[in-house]
GROMACS .gro file of N, CA and C in nm:
model
  516
    1SER      N    1  21.089   5.779  29.466
    1SER     CA    2  21.081   5.644  29.413
    1SER      C    3  20.950   5.579  29.459
    2THR      N    4  20.911   5.478  29.389
    2THR     CA    5  20.785   5.410  29.416
    2THR      C    6  20.809   5.279  29.489
    3MET      N    7  20.723   5.253  29.587
    3MET     CA    8  20.723   5.122  29.653
    3MET      C    9  20.614   5.039  29.587
    4TYR      N   10  20.627   4.907  29.601
    4TYR     CA   11  20.529   4.814  29.546
    4TYR      C   12  20.483   4.723  29.658
    5GLY      N   13  20.354   4.698  29.662
    5GLY     CA   14  20.297   4.610  29.764
    5GLY      C   15  20.212   4.503  29.698
    6LEU      N   16  20.229   4.380  29.744
    6LEU     CA   17  20.151   4.268  29.691
    6LEU      C   18  20.080   4.196  29.805
    7ASP      N   19  19.956   4.157  29.780
    7ASP     CA   20  19.881   4.074  29.873
    7ASP      C   21  19.767   4.011  29.795
    8GLN      N   22  19.729   3.892  29.835
    8GLN     CA   23  19.616   3.824  29.771
    8GLN      C   24  19.483   3.875  29.824
    9ASP      N   25  19.486   3.942  29.938
    9ASP     CA   26  19.365   3.985  30.005
    9ASP      C   27  19.337   4.133  29.978
   10ARG      N   28  19.228   4.162  29.911
   10ARG     CA   29  19.195   4.300  29.875
   10ARG      C   30  19.177   4.387  30.000
   11ASP      N   31  19.120   4.332  30.108
   11ASP     CA   32  19.102   4.409  30.232
   11ASP      C   33  19.237   4.452  30.291
   12SER      N   34  19.336   4.365  30.280
   12SER     CA   35  19.470   4.401  30.330
   12SER      C   36  19.531   4.513  30.248
   13ILE      N   37  19.507   4.513  30.119
   13ILE     CA   38  19.558   4.620  30.033
   13ILE      C   39  19.488   4.751  30.067
   14THR      N   40  19.358   4.748  30.085
   14THR     CA   41  19.284   4.868  30.123
   14THR      C   42  19.336   4.924  30.255
   15TYR      N   43  19.358   4.836  30.351
   15TYR     CA   44  19.412   4.876  30.481
   15TYR      C   45  19.548   4.944  30.464
   16ALA      N   46  19.636   4.883  30.386
   16ALA     CA   47  19.770   4.940  30.364
   16ALA      C   48  19.762   5.076  30.295
   17LYS      N   49  19.675   5.089  30.197
   17LYS     CA   50  19.658   5.218  30.129
   17LYS      C   51  19.614   5.326  30.227
   18ASN      N   52  19.521   5.290  30.314
   18ASN     CA   53  19.470   5.388  30.412
   18ASN      C   54  19.575   5.426  30.516
   19LYS      N   55  19.666   5.334  30.548
   19LYS     CA   56  19.769   5.360  30.649
   19LYS      C   57  19.891   5.431  30.592
   20SER      N   58  19.903   5.438  30.460
   20SER     CA   59  20.022   5.501  30.401
   20SER      C   60  19.984   5.596  30.287
   21PRO      N   61  19.895   5.694  30.314
   21PRO     CA   62  19.848   5.781  30.205
   21PRO      C   63  19.956   5.871  30.146
   22ASN      N   64  20.063   5.897  30.220
   22ASN     CA   65  20.167   5.989  30.172
   22ASN      C   66  20.286   5.917  30.110
   23ILE      N   67  20.278   5.786  30.100
   23ILE     CA   68  20.388   5.709  30.041
   23ILE      C   69  20.344   5.662  29.903
   24LYS      N   70  20.421   5.696  29.801
   24LYS     CA   71  20.387   5.654  29.665
   24LYS      C   72  20.408   5.504  29.652
   25THR      N   73  20.295   5.432  29.646
   25THR     CA   74  20.300   5.286  29.641
   25THR      C   75  20.202   5.234  29.537
   26ASP      N   76  20.249   5.142  29.455
   26ASP     CA   77  20.162   5.070  29.362
   26ASP      C   78  20.129   4.936  29.425
   27PHE      N   79  20.000   4.910  29.446
   27PHE     CA   80  19.957   4.785  29.508
   27PHE      C   81  19.901   4.690  29.403
   28TYR      N   82  19.927   4.561  29.424
   28TYR     CA   83  19.877   4.457  29.334
   28TYR      C   84  19.810   4.348  29.417
   29CYS      N   85  19.688   4.316  29.380
   29CYS     CA   86  19.615   4.208  29.446
   29CYS      C   87  19.640   4.081  29.363
   30THR      N   88  19.739   4.003  29.404
   30THR     CA   89  19.779   3.887  29.326
   30THR      C   90  19.855   3.788  29.412
   31ASP      N   91  19.863   3.668  29.364
   31ASP     CA   92  19.946   3.564  29.423
   31ASP      C   93  20.092   3.598  29.391
   32PHE      N   94  20.178   3.601  29.492
   32PHE     CA   95  20.318   3.638  29.474
   32PHE      C   96  20.386   3.554  29.365
   33LEU      N   97  20.360   3.425  29.363
   33LEU     CA   98  20.428   3.339  29.265
   33LEU      C   99  20.380   3.366  29.122
   34LYS      N  100  20.262   3.425  29.106
   34LYS     CA  101  20.208   3.455  28.973
   34LYS      C  102  20.236   3.599  28.931
   35TYR      N  103  20.291   3.680  29.021
   35TYR     CA  104  20.321   3.821  28.991
   35TYR      C  105  20.426   3.828  28.882
   36LYS      N  106  20.395   3.901  28.775
   36LYS     CA  107  20.487   3.915  28.662
   36LYS      C  108  20.540   4.058  28.657
   37THR      N  109  20.670   4.069  28.651
   37THR     CA  110  20.734   4.199  28.637
   37THR      C  111  20.872   4.181  28.576
   38LYS      N  112  20.917   4.283  28.506
   38LYS     CA  113  21.054   4.284  28.456
   38LYS      C  114  21.144   4.363  28.550
   39LYS      N  115  21.084   4.428  28.650
   39LYS     CA  116  21.159   4.507  28.746
   39LYS      C  117  21.246   4.417  28.834
   40LYS      N  118  21.360   4.470  28.873
   40LYS     CA  119  21.448   4.407  28.972
   40LYS      C  120  21.457   4.504  29.089
   41PHE      N  121  21.434   4.453  29.208
   41PHE     CA  122  21.425   4.538  29.326
   41PHE      C  123  21.553   4.534  29.408
   42SER      N  124  21.586   4.648  29.471
   42SER     CA  125  21.706   4.657  29.554
   42SER      C  126  21.677   4.623  29.700
   43LYS      N  127  21.552   4.639  29.743
   43LYS     CA  128  21.511   4.603  29.879
   43LYS      C  129  21.375   4.534  29.871
   44ILE      N  130  21.366   4.421  29.938
   44ILE     CA  131  21.241   4.345  29.940
   44ILE      C  132  21.208   4.314  30.085
   45PHE      N  133  21.089   4.354  30.126
   45PHE     CA  134  21.041   4.329  30.262
   45PHE      C  135  20.932   4.222  30.254
   46ILE      N  136  20.951   4.115  30.327
   46ILE     CA  137  20.858   4.002  30.326
   46ILE      C  138  20.810   3.985  30.471
   47ILE      N  139  20.684   4.016  30.493
   47ILE     CA  140  20.632   4.018  30.629
   47ILE      C  141  20.514   3.921  30.641
   48GLY      N  142  20.535   3.816  30.720
   48GLY     CA  143  20.427   3.721  30.746
   48GLY      C  144  20.375   3.650  30.623
   49VAL      N  145  20.462   3.625  30.528
   49VAL     CA  146  20.420   3.564  30.402
   49VAL      C  147  20.474   3.422  30.386
   50ILE      N  148  20.597   3.402  30.425
   50ILE     CA  149  20.665   3.274  30.400
   50ILE      C  150  20.590   3.157  30.465
   51GLU      N  151  20.514   3.187  30.571
   51GLU     CA  152  20.437   3.082  30.639
   51GLU      C  153  20.322   3.029  30.553
   52CYS      N  154  20.289   3.099  30.447
   52CYS     CA  155  20.178   3.057  30.359
   52CYS      C  156  20.222   2.960  30.249
   53PHE      N  157  20.350   2.926  30.247
   53PHE     CA  158  20.401   2.842  30.139
   53PHE      C  159  20.446   2.706  30.191
   54ASP      N  160  20.405   2.602  30.120
   54ASP     CA  161  20.450   2.468  30.156
   54ASP      C  162  20.570   2.425  30.071
   55ASN      N  163  20.606   2.506  29.972
   55ASN     CA  164  20.721   2.479  29.889
   55ASN      C  165  20.814   2.600  29.895
   56LEU      N  166  20.912   2.592  29.980
   56LEU     CA  167  21.002   2.705  30.002
   56LEU      C  168  21.088   2.734  29.879
   57ASP      N  169  21.122   2.631  29.802
   57ASP     CA  170  21.202   2.652  29.680
   57ASP      C  171  21.132   2.746  29.584
   58ASN      N  172  21.003   2.724  29.558
   58ASN     CA  173  20.930   2.811  29.465
   58ASN      C  174  20.930   2.956  29.513
   59PHE      N  175  20.912   2.973  29.642
   59PHE     CA  176  20.908   3.107  29.700
   59PHE      C  177  21.044   3.178  29.686
   60VAL      N  178  21.151   3.113  29.729
   60VAL     CA  179  21.283   3.178  29.726
   60VAL      C  180  21.330   3.198  29.582
   61ARG      N  181  21.296   3.106  29.493
   61ARG     CA  182  21.330   3.122  29.351
   61ARG      C  183  21.265   3.250  29.297
   62LYS      N  184  21.139   3.276  29.333
   62LYS     CA  185  21.069   3.396  29.287
   62LYS      C  186  21.134   3.522  29.346
   63VAL      N  187  21.170   3.517  29.474
   63VAL     CA  188  21.238   3.631  29.537
   63VAL      C  189  21.369   3.659  29.462
   64SER      N  190  21.442   3.555  29.430
   64SER     CA  191  21.569   3.570  29.358
   64SER      C  192  21.547   3.631  29.219
   65LYS      N  193  21.441   3.588  29.154
   65LYS     CA  194  21.411   3.635  29.018
   65LYS      C  195  21.384   3.786  29.013
   66ILE      N  196  21.326   3.841  29.119
   66ILE     CA  197  21.292   3.983  29.118
   66ILE      C  198  21.394   4.069  29.195
   67SER      N  199  21.506   4.009  29.235
   67SER     CA  200  21.609   4.079  29.312
   67SER      C  201  21.727   4.118  29.224
   68ARG      N  202  21.780   4.236  29.249
   68ARG     CA  203  21.905   4.277  29.185
   68ARG      C  204  22.022   4.213  29.259
   69VAL      N  205  22.136   4.206  29.193
   69VAL     CA  206  22.259   4.168  29.262
   69VAL      C  207  22.286   4.274  29.369
   70ASN      N  208  22.329   4.231  29.487
   70ASN     CA  209  22.355   4.316  29.603
   70ASN      C  210  22.228   4.369  29.670
   71SER      N  211  22.112   4.326  29.624
   71SER     CA  212  21.989   4.370  29.691
   71SER      C  213  21.980   4.303  29.828
   72LYS      N  214  21.898   4.360  29.913
   72LYS     CA  215  21.876   4.303  30.046
   72LYS      C  216  21.732   4.258  30.059
   73VAL      N  217  21.717   4.142  30.121
   73VAL     CA  218  21.584   4.088  30.150
   73VAL      C  219  21.568   4.090  30.301
   74TYR      N  220  21.461   4.153  30.346
   74TYR     CA  221  21.427   4.161  30.488
   74TYR      C  222  21.308   4.069  30.510
   75LEU      N  223  21.333   3.958  30.574
   75LEU     CA  224  21.232   3.854  30.593
   75LEU      C  225  21.188   3.852  30.738
   76PHE      N  226  21.063   3.887  30.763
   76PHE     CA  227  21.004   3.880  30.897
   76PHE      C  228  20.920   3.753  30.901
   77CYS      N  229  20.961   3.657  30.984
   77CYS     CA  230  20.890   3.529  30.986
   77CYS      C  231  20.911   3.457  31.118
   78LYS      N  232  20.828   3.360  31.142
   78LYS     CA  233  20.853   3.272  31.256
   78LYS      C  234  20.949   3.164  31.205
   79SER      N  235  21.038   3.121  31.292
   79SER     CA  236  21.130   3.012  31.258
   79SER      C  237  21.167   2.944  31.388
   80ASN      N  238  21.228   2.827  31.376
   80ASN     CA  239  21.270   2.757  31.498
   80ASN      C  240  21.416   2.718  31.486
   81ASP      N  241  21.481   2.705  31.601
   81ASP     CA  242  21.622   2.669  31.603
   81ASP      C  243  21.643   2.518  31.605
   82SER      N  244  21.535   2.442  31.617
   82SER     CA  245  21.544   2.296  31.606
   82SER      C  246  21.546   2.265  31.457
   83ASP      N  247  21.597   2.152  31.422
   83ASP     CA  248  21.601   2.115  31.280
   83ASP      C  249  21.468   2.049  31.242
   84ILE      N  250  21.360   2.127  31.255
   84ILE     CA  251  21.225   2.076  31.229
   84ILE      C  252  21.151   2.173  31.138
   85ASP      N  253  21.095   2.122  31.030
   85ASP     CA  254  21.007   2.199  30.943
   85ASP      C  255  20.866   2.144  30.960
   86VAL      N  256  20.770   2.233  30.978
   86VAL     CA  257  20.632   2.191  31.003
   86VAL      C  258  20.541   2.256  30.900
   87ILE      N  259  20.455   2.175  30.840
   87ILE     CA  260  20.350   2.225  30.751
   87ILE      C  261  20.218   2.169  30.803
   88SER      N  262  20.126   2.261  30.835
   88SER     CA  263  19.996   2.222  30.891
   88SER      C  264  19.884   2.268  30.799
   89ASN      N  265  19.777   2.194  30.800
   89ASN     CA  266  19.655   2.233  30.729
   89ASN      C  267  19.554   2.282  30.830
   90TYR      N  268  19.475   2.381  30.791
   90TYR     CA  269  19.368   2.429  30.877
   90TYR      C  270  19.250   2.476  30.792
   91LEU      N  271  19.133   2.469  30.851
   91LEU     CA  272  19.010   2.515  30.786
   91LEU      C  273  18.958   2.632  30.867
   92ASN      N  274  18.958   2.748  30.808
   92ASN     CA  275  18.915   2.870  30.874
   92ASN      C  276  18.765   2.887  30.851
   93LYS      N  277  18.685   2.838  30.942
   93LYS     CA  278  18.539   2.842  30.927
   93LYS      C  279  18.483   2.983  30.950
   94VAL      N  280  18.554   3.063  31.028
   94VAL     CA  281  18.508   3.201  31.053
   94VAL      C  282  18.512   3.282  30.925
   95GLU      N  283  18.621   3.272  30.851
   95GLU     CA  284  18.637   3.347  30.726
   95GLU      C  285  18.577   3.272  30.606
   96LYS      N  286  18.525   3.153  30.631
   96LYS     CA  287  18.462   3.070  30.526
   96LYS      C  288  18.556   3.051  30.406
   97LYS      N  289  18.677   3.011  30.439
   97LYS     CA  290  18.777   2.985  30.335
   97LYS      C  291  18.798   2.834  30.323
   98ASN      N  292  18.855   2.793  30.213
   98ASN     CA  293  18.890   2.653  30.194
   98ASN      C  294  19.008   2.616  30.283
   99TRP      N  295  19.042   2.490  30.284
   99TRP     CA  296  19.159   2.445  30.360
   99TRP      C  297  19.280   2.522  30.313
  100GLN      N  298  19.362   2.563  30.410
  100GLN     CA  299  19.484   2.638  30.382
  100GLN      C  300  19.600   2.574  30.459
  101ILE      N  301  19.720   2.618  30.427
  101ILE     CA  302  19.837   2.566  30.497
  101ILE      C  303  19.905   2.677  30.574
  102THR      N  304  19.977   2.639  30.675
  102THR     CA  305  20.070   2.729  30.743
  102THR      C  306  20.197   2.650  30.768
  103SER      N  307  20.310   2.713  30.752
  103SER     CA  308  20.438   2.644  30.769
  103SER      C  309  20.521   2.712  30.877
  104PHE      N  310  20.612   2.635  30.932
  104PHE     CA  311  20.700   2.682  31.039
  104PHE      C  312  20.838   2.624  31.006
  105TRP      N  313  20.921   2.705  30.938
  105TRP     CA  314  21.048   2.657  30.886
  105TRP      C  315  21.158   2.669  30.990
  106SER      N  316  21.253   2.578  30.983
  106SER     CA  317  21.369   2.585  31.072
  106SER      C  318  21.467   2.690  31.020
  107HIS      N  319  21.546   2.743  31.111
  107HIS     CA  320  21.652   2.838  31.078
  107HIS      C  321  21.745   2.775  30.973
  108LYS      N  322  21.779   2.649  30.994
  108LYS     CA  323  21.869   2.579  30.903
  108LYS      C  324  21.811   2.571  30.762
  109THR      N  325  21.683   2.538  30.750
  109THR     CA  326  21.619   2.529  30.618
  109THR      C  327  21.615   2.664  30.549
  110LEU      N  328  21.582   2.769  30.623
  110LEU     CA  329  21.578   2.903  30.563
  110LEU      C  330  21.715   2.940  30.506
  111LEU      N  331  21.820   2.917  30.582
  111LEU     CA  332  21.954   2.949  30.534
  111LEU      C  333  21.992   2.866  30.412
  112GLU      N  334  21.961   2.736  30.414
  112GLU     CA  335  21.992   2.649  30.300
  112GLU      C  336  21.921   2.694  30.173
  113LYS      N  337  21.791   2.725  30.185
  113LYS     CA  338  21.714   2.763  30.066
  113LYS      C  339  21.760   2.896  30.008
  114PHE      N  340  21.786   2.995  30.092
  114PHE     CA  341  21.833   3.123  30.040
  114PHE      C  342  21.973   3.111  29.981
  115LYS      N  343  22.058   3.031  30.042
  115LYS     CA  344  22.193   3.009  29.987
  115LYS      C  345  22.185   2.944  29.849
  116LYS      N  346  22.094   2.851  29.833
  116LYS     CA  347  22.075   2.781  29.705
  116LYS      C  348  22.048   2.880  29.591
  117TYR      N  349  21.983   2.993  29.623
  117TYR     CA  350  21.949   3.093  29.521
  117TYR      C  351  22.038   3.218  29.532
  118ASN      N  352  22.163   3.197  29.575
  118ASN     CA  353  22.268   3.299  29.574
  118ASN      C  354  22.247   3.414  29.672
  119PHE      N  355  22.188   3.385  29.785
  119PHE     CA  356  22.175   3.486  29.889
  119PHE      C  357  22.271   3.452  30.002
  120LYS      N  358  22.334   3.556  30.055
  120LYS     CA  359  22.421   3.540  30.170
  120LYS      C  360  22.345   3.584  30.295
  121PHE      N  361  22.349   3.501  30.396
  121PHE     CA  362  22.285   3.533  30.524
  121PHE      C  363  22.365   3.641  30.593
  122LYS      N  364  22.297   3.748  30.638
  122LYS     CA  365  22.364   3.859  30.706
  122LYS      C  366  22.335   3.858  30.856
  123ILE      N  367  22.207   3.861  30.894
  123ILE     CA  368  22.173   3.864  31.037
  123ILE      C  369  22.038   3.797  31.064
  124LYS      N  370  22.021   3.758  31.188
  124LYS     CA  371  21.891   3.713  31.239
  124LYS      C  372  21.872   3.782  31.374
  125LYS      N  373  21.759   3.850  31.390
  125LYS     CA  374  21.729   3.918  31.515
  125LYS      C  375  21.586   3.887  31.555
  126SER      N  376  21.566   3.875  31.684
  126SER     CA  377  21.430   3.861  31.735
  126SER      C  378  21.358   3.993  31.710
  127PHE      N  379  21.233   3.984  31.668
  127PHE     CA  380  21.157   4.103  31.630
  127PHE      C  381  21.036   4.119  31.722
  128SER      N  382  21.016   4.240  31.772
  128SER     CA  383  20.896   4.267  31.850
  128SER      C  384  20.842   4.403  31.809
  129LEU      N  385  20.715   4.421  31.832
  129LEU     CA  386  20.649   4.547  31.798
  129LEU      C  387  20.647   4.640  31.919
  130PRO      N  388  20.656   4.770  31.896
  130PRO     CA  389  20.648   4.865  32.008
  130PRO      C  390  20.503   4.889  32.054
  131PHE      N  391  20.410   4.818  31.995
  131PHE     CA  392  20.269   4.831  32.030
  131PHE      C  393  20.208   4.691  32.030
  132ASN      N  394  20.087   4.679  32.082
  132ASN     CA  395  20.019   4.550  32.085
  132ASN      C  396  19.928   4.534  31.965
  133LEU      N  397  19.914   4.411  31.920
  133LEU     CA  398  19.816   4.376  31.817
  133LEU      C  399  19.696   4.312  31.886
  134LYS      N  400  19.579   4.360  31.856
  134LYS     CA  401  19.458   4.305  31.917
  134LYS      C  402  19.412   4.182  31.840
  135LYS      N  403  19.351   4.090  31.913
  135LYS     CA  404  19.291   3.971  31.853
  135LYS      C  405  19.169   4.017  31.775
  136ASN      N  406  19.150   3.961  31.655
  136ASN     CA  407  19.032   3.995  31.577
  136ASN      C  408  18.954   3.870  31.540
  137LYS      N  409  18.852   3.884  31.458
  137LYS     CA  410  18.764   3.771  31.429
  137LYS      C  411  18.830   3.659  31.349
  138ASP      N  412  18.934   3.690  31.273
  138ASP     CA  413  19.002   3.589  31.193
  138ASP      C  414  19.098   3.511  31.285
  139PRO      N  415  19.071   3.382  31.309
  139PRO     CA  416  19.151   3.307  31.406
  139PRO      C  417  19.296   3.282  31.365
  140ILE      N  418  19.331   3.302  31.240
  140ILE     CA  419  19.468   3.279  31.196
  140ILE      C  420  19.552   3.408  31.202
  141ARG      N  421  19.487   3.524  31.213
  141ARG     CA  422  19.560   3.652  31.222
  141ARG      C  423  19.636   3.661  31.353
  142SER      N  424  19.754   3.714  31.347
  142SER     CA  425  19.839   3.725  31.465
  142SER      C  426  19.795   3.839  31.556
  143PHE      N  427  19.821   3.819  31.684
  143PHE     CA  428  19.802   3.922  31.785
  143PHE      C  429  19.914   3.904  31.887
  144THR      N  430  19.931   3.999  31.978
  144THR     CA  431  20.038   3.988  32.077
  144THR      C  432  19.982   3.946  32.212
  145VAL      N  433  20.064   3.871  32.286
  145VAL     CA  434  20.029   3.828  32.422
  145VAL      C  435  20.150   3.850  32.512
  146LYS      N  436  20.122   3.883  32.637
  146LYS     CA  437  20.229   3.896  32.735
  146LYS      C  438  20.247   3.761  32.801
  147THR      N  439  20.372   3.714  32.807
  147THR     CA  440  20.403   3.586  32.869
  147THR      C  441  20.518   3.605  32.967
  148GLU      N  442  20.552   3.499  33.036
  148GLU     CA  443  20.667   3.507  33.127
  148GLU      C  444  20.797   3.529  33.050
  149TYR      N  445  20.796   3.504  32.919
  149TYR     CA  446  20.913   3.523  32.833
  149TYR      C  447  20.912   3.658  32.762
  150GLY      N  448  20.815   3.742  32.793
  150GLY     CA  449  20.802   3.871  32.728
  150GLY      C  450  20.684   3.871  32.633
  151LYS      N  451  20.676   3.975  32.553
  151LYS     CA  452  20.566   3.987  32.456
  151LYS      C  453  20.595   3.898  32.335
  152LEU      N  454  20.501   3.810  32.305
  152LEU     CA  455  20.513   3.721  32.190
  152LEU      C  456  20.393   3.737  32.099
  153PHE      N  457  20.402   3.675  31.984
  153PHE     CA  458  20.291   3.673  31.889
  153PHE      C  459  20.212   3.544  31.908
  154ALA      N  460  20.085   3.548  31.872
  154ALA     CA  461  20.000   3.430  31.883
  154ALA      C  462  19.893   3.436  31.775
  155ASN      N  463  19.834   3.319  31.750
  155ASN     CA  464  19.710   3.310  31.674
  155ASN      C  465  19.631   3.200  31.744
  156SER      N  466  19.528   3.151  31.684
  156SER     CA  467  19.442   3.056  31.756
  156SER      C  468  19.505   2.921  31.784
  157PHE      N  469  19.616   2.887  31.720
  157PHE     CA  470  19.674   2.756  31.749
  157PHE      C  471  19.822   2.757  31.786
  158GLU      N  472  19.883   2.873  31.803
  158GLU     CA  473  20.022   2.872  31.845
  158GLU      C  474  20.064   3.007  31.902
  159ILE      N  475  20.166   3.002  31.985
  159ILE     CA  476  20.234   3.122  32.034
  159ILE      C  477  20.376   3.114  31.977
  160PHE      N  478  20.426   3.224  31.925
  160PHE     CA  479  20.555   3.219  31.858
  160PHE      C  480  20.628   3.352  31.866
  161ASN      N  481  20.755   3.347  31.836
  161ASN     CA  482  20.839   3.465  31.827
  161ASN      C  483  20.865   3.493  31.680
  162LEU      N  484  20.867   3.618  31.642
  162LEU     CA  485  20.902   3.655  31.505
  162LEU      C  486  21.050   3.691  31.498
  163ASN      N  487  21.111   3.655  31.387
  163ASN     CA  488  21.252   3.689  31.364
  163ASN      C  489  21.264   3.773  31.239
  164LEU      N  490  21.364   3.858  31.240
  164LEU     CA  491  21.400   3.934  31.121
  164LEU      C  492  21.527   3.871  31.067
  165TYR      N  493  21.520   3.825  30.943
  165TYR     CA  494  21.637   3.776  30.871
  165TYR      C  495  21.672   3.879  30.764
  166VAL      N  496  21.802   3.899  30.745
  166VAL     CA  497  21.847   3.983  30.634
  166VAL      C  498  21.941   3.899  30.549
  167PHE      N  499  21.911   3.898  30.419
  167PHE     CA  500  21.993   3.826  30.321
  167PHE      C  501  22.037   3.927  30.214
  168LYS      N  502  22.156   3.905  30.160
  168LYS     CA  503  22.206   3.988  30.050
  168LYS      C  504  22.228   3.899  29.929
  169LYS      N  505  22.178   3.946  29.815
  169LYS     CA  506  22.192   3.867  29.692
  169LYS      C  507  22.332   3.881  29.635
  170ASN      N  508  22.395   3.768  29.609
  170ASN     CA  509  22.530   3.764  29.550
  170ASN      C  510  22.520   3.750  29.399
  171LYS      N  511  22.633   3.772  29.334
  171LYS     CA  512  22.642   3.741  29.191
  171LYS      C  513  22.638   3.590  29.176
  172LYS      N  514  22.595   3.544  29.061
  172LYS     CA  515  22.589   3.398  29.038
  172LYS      C  516  22.725   3.339  29.028
   0.00000   0.00000   0.00000
């Protein structure tokens, strides 16, 4: 079977192709919300993407549109257990990009939005990597740091923990 990968950044797609030469994957360099397909997927992995959206409804609606009934969504994201949603703007001068947003959704908001689009919450687990990520020139890219609380993720303006959420799509 074929896997599909989407990213807006061509360098990220090239990197993924080079790291998975033996896996049959079709890659698309596109905005997720503009991606058009008639395919319905049984498993969807979303890694470090949800933080790029300031409108969670649009994002989850799109995930629902491309999901089969009983499909599973594996969402790797930062979230907080306080009832606080944060959307920040930043200007990445190193990468010479325009103003961008980053969001930090609450656990409660994530559950509400996925439920709204017929997903059942299955599990939430703290996620860590068995290896370290090095800091690179892009200040918004994540890297790992050792803290008194264990190994966490960081970028130039925050230290955070990643969580794995699993949702299952229900019938309407």
